[in-house]
CSV table of C-alpha atoms in Angstrom, one decimal:
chain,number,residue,atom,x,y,z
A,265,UNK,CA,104.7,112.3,95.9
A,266,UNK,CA,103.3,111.9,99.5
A,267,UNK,CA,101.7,115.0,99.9
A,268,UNK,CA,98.3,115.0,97.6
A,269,UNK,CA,98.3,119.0,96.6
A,270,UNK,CA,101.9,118.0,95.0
A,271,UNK,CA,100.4,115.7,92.8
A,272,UNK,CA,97.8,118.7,91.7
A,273,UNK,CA,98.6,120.2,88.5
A,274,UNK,CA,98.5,124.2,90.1
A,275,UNK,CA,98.5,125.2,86.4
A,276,UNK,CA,94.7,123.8,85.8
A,277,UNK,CA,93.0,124.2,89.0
A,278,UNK,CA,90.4,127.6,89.0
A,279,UNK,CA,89.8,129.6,92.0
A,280,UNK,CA,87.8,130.3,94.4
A,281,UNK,CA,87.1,126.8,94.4
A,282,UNK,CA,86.7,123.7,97.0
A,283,UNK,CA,87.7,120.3,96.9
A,284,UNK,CA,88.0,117.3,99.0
A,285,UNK,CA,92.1,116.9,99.4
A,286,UNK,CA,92.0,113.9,101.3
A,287,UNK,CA,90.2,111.7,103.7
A,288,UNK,CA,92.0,109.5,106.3
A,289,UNK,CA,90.0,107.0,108.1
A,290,UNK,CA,92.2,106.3,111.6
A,291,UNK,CA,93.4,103.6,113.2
A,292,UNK,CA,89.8,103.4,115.5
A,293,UNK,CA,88.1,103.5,112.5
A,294,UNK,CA,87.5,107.6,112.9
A,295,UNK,CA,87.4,109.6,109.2
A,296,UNK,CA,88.2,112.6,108.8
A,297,UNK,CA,88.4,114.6,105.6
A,298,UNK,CA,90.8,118.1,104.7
A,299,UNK,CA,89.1,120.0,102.0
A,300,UNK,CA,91.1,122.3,99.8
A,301,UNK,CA,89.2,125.8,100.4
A,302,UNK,CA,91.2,128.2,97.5
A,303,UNK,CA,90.5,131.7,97.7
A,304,UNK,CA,92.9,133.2,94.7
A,305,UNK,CA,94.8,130.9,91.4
A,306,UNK,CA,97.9,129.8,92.3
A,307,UNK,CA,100.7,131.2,90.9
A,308,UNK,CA,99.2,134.4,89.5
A,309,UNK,CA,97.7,136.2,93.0
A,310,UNK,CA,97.8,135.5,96.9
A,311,UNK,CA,96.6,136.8,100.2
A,312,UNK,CA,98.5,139.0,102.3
A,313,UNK,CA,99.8,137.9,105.7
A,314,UNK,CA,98.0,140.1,107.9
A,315,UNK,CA,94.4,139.0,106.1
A,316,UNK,CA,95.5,135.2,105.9
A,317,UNK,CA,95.8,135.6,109.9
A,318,UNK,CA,92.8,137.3,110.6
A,319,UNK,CA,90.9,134.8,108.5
A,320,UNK,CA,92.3,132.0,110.2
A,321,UNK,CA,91.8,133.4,114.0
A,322,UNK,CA,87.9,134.6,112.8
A,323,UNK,CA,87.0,130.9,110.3
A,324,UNK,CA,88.6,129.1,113.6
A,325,UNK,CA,86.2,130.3,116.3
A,326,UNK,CA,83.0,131.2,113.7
A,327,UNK,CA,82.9,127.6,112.3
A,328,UNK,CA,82.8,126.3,115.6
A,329,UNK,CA,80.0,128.0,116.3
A,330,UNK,CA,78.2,126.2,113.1
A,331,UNK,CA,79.3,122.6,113.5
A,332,UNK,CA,81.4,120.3,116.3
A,333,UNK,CA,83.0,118.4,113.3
A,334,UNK,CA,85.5,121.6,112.6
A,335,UNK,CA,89.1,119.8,113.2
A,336,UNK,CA,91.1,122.8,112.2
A,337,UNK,CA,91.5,125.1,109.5
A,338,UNK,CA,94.9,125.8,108.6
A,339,UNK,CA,96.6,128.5,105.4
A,340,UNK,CA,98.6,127.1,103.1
A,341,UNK,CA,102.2,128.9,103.2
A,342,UNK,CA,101.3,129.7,99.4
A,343,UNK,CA,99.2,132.2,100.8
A,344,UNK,CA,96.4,131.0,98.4
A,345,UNK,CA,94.1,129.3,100.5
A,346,UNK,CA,93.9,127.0,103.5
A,347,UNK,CA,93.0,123.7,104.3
A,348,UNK,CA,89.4,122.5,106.2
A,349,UNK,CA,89.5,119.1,108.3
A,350,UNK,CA,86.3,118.2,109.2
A,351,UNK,CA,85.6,115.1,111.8
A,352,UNK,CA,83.9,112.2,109.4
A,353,UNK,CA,82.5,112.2,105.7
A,354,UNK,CA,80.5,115.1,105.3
A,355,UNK,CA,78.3,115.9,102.1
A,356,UNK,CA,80.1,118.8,99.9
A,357,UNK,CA,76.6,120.9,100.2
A,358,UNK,CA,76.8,120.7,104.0
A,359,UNK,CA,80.6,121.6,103.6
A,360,UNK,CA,80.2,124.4,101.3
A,361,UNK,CA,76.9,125.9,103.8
A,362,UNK,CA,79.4,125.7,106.4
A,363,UNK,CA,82.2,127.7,104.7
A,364,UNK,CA,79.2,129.9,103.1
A,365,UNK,CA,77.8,131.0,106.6
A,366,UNK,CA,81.2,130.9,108.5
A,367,UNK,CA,81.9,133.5,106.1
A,368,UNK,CA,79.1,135.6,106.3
A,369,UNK,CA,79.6,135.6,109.7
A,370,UNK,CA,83.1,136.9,109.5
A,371,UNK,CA,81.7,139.8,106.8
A,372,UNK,CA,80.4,141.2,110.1
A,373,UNK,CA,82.5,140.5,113.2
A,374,UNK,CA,83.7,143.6,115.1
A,375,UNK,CA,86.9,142.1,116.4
A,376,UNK,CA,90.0,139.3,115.3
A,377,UNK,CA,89.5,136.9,118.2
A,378,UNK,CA,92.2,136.5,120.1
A,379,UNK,CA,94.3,138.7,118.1
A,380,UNK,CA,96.2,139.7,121.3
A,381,UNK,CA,99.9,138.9,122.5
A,382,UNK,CA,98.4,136.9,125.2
A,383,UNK,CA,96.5,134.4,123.0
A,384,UNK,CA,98.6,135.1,119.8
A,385,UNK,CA,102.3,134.2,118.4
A,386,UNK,CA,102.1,137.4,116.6
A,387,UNK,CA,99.2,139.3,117.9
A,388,UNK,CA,100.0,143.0,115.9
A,389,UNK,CA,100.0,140.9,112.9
A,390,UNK,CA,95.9,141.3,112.1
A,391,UNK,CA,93.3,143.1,109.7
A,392,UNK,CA,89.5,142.4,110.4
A,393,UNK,CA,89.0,144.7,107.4
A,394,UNK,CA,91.5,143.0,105.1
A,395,UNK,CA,89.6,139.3,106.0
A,396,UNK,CA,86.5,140.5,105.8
A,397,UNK,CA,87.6,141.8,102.2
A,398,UNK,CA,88.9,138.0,101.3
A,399,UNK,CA,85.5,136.6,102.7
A,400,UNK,CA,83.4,139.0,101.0
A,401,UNK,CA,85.1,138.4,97.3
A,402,UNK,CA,85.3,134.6,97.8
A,403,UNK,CA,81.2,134.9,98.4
A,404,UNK,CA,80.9,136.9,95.5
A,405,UNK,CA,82.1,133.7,93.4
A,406,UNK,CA,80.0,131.3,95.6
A,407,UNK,CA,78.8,129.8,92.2
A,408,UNK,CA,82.1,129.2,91.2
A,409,UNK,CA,83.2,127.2,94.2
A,410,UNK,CA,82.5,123.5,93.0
A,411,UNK,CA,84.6,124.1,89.5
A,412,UNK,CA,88.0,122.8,89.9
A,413,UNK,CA,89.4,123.0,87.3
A,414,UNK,CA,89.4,124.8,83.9
């Protein structure tokens, strides 16, 4: 199939884990490279909406503040993780210190930025407590992260 995570077995893959998804190099000769960041095993748990928001809004501004390369960071609609693009062809450690402090950073935020009906779709959908719970249990297996599979 065309889309790479179709062509992943769900079945033998063990989060919290992160993997490298894909890597595009563009027509300018640009790279960039989506890492699959899963926070719970597909098909037996998943986050709930209003955390899987929160973590998005707070991992989208915090990251920034770590590296310029941050293209986006997206959820999956499984509701089991999301999806990193970084600018170029980064080294997994420097990936996986990125998502580590980004993270830790989020652990003790006082607000959801931007969680407002001005700069949101759906700015009553939000729980800084429920993402800081997800980012607090994914850093609890960080020595887990780099197994993908069972």
């Amino acid at each position: 199939m065309n889309v790479e995570s179709f062509n992943l077995d769900h079945r033998t893959v063990a989060a919290p884990y992160v993997r490298v998804a894909d890597q595009k190099t563009l027509p300018h000769g640009d790279v960039i490279t989506k890492f699959d960041v899963r926070f719970t095993q597909p098909n037996e748990g998943h986050l709930d909406m209003t955390s899987v928001h929160s973590l998005e809004h707070l991992f989208a501004e915090h990251s920034r503040n770590r590296s310029g390369d941050v293209i986006d960071f997206s959820p999956m609609g499984c509701q089991t993780g999301f999806y990193l693009i970084l600018q170029g062809d980064p080294a997994m450690d420097d990936v996986l210190s990125l998502i580590e402090g980004t993270l830790t950073d989020i652990t003790t935020a006082t607000e959801v930025p931007a969680a407002n009906e001005v700069q949101c779709g759906w700015g009553a959908n939000h729980s800084l407590e429920g993402a800081q719970g997800v980012a607090r249990d994914f850093l609890a297996a960080r020595d887990e992260w780099s197994t993908v599979t069972r």
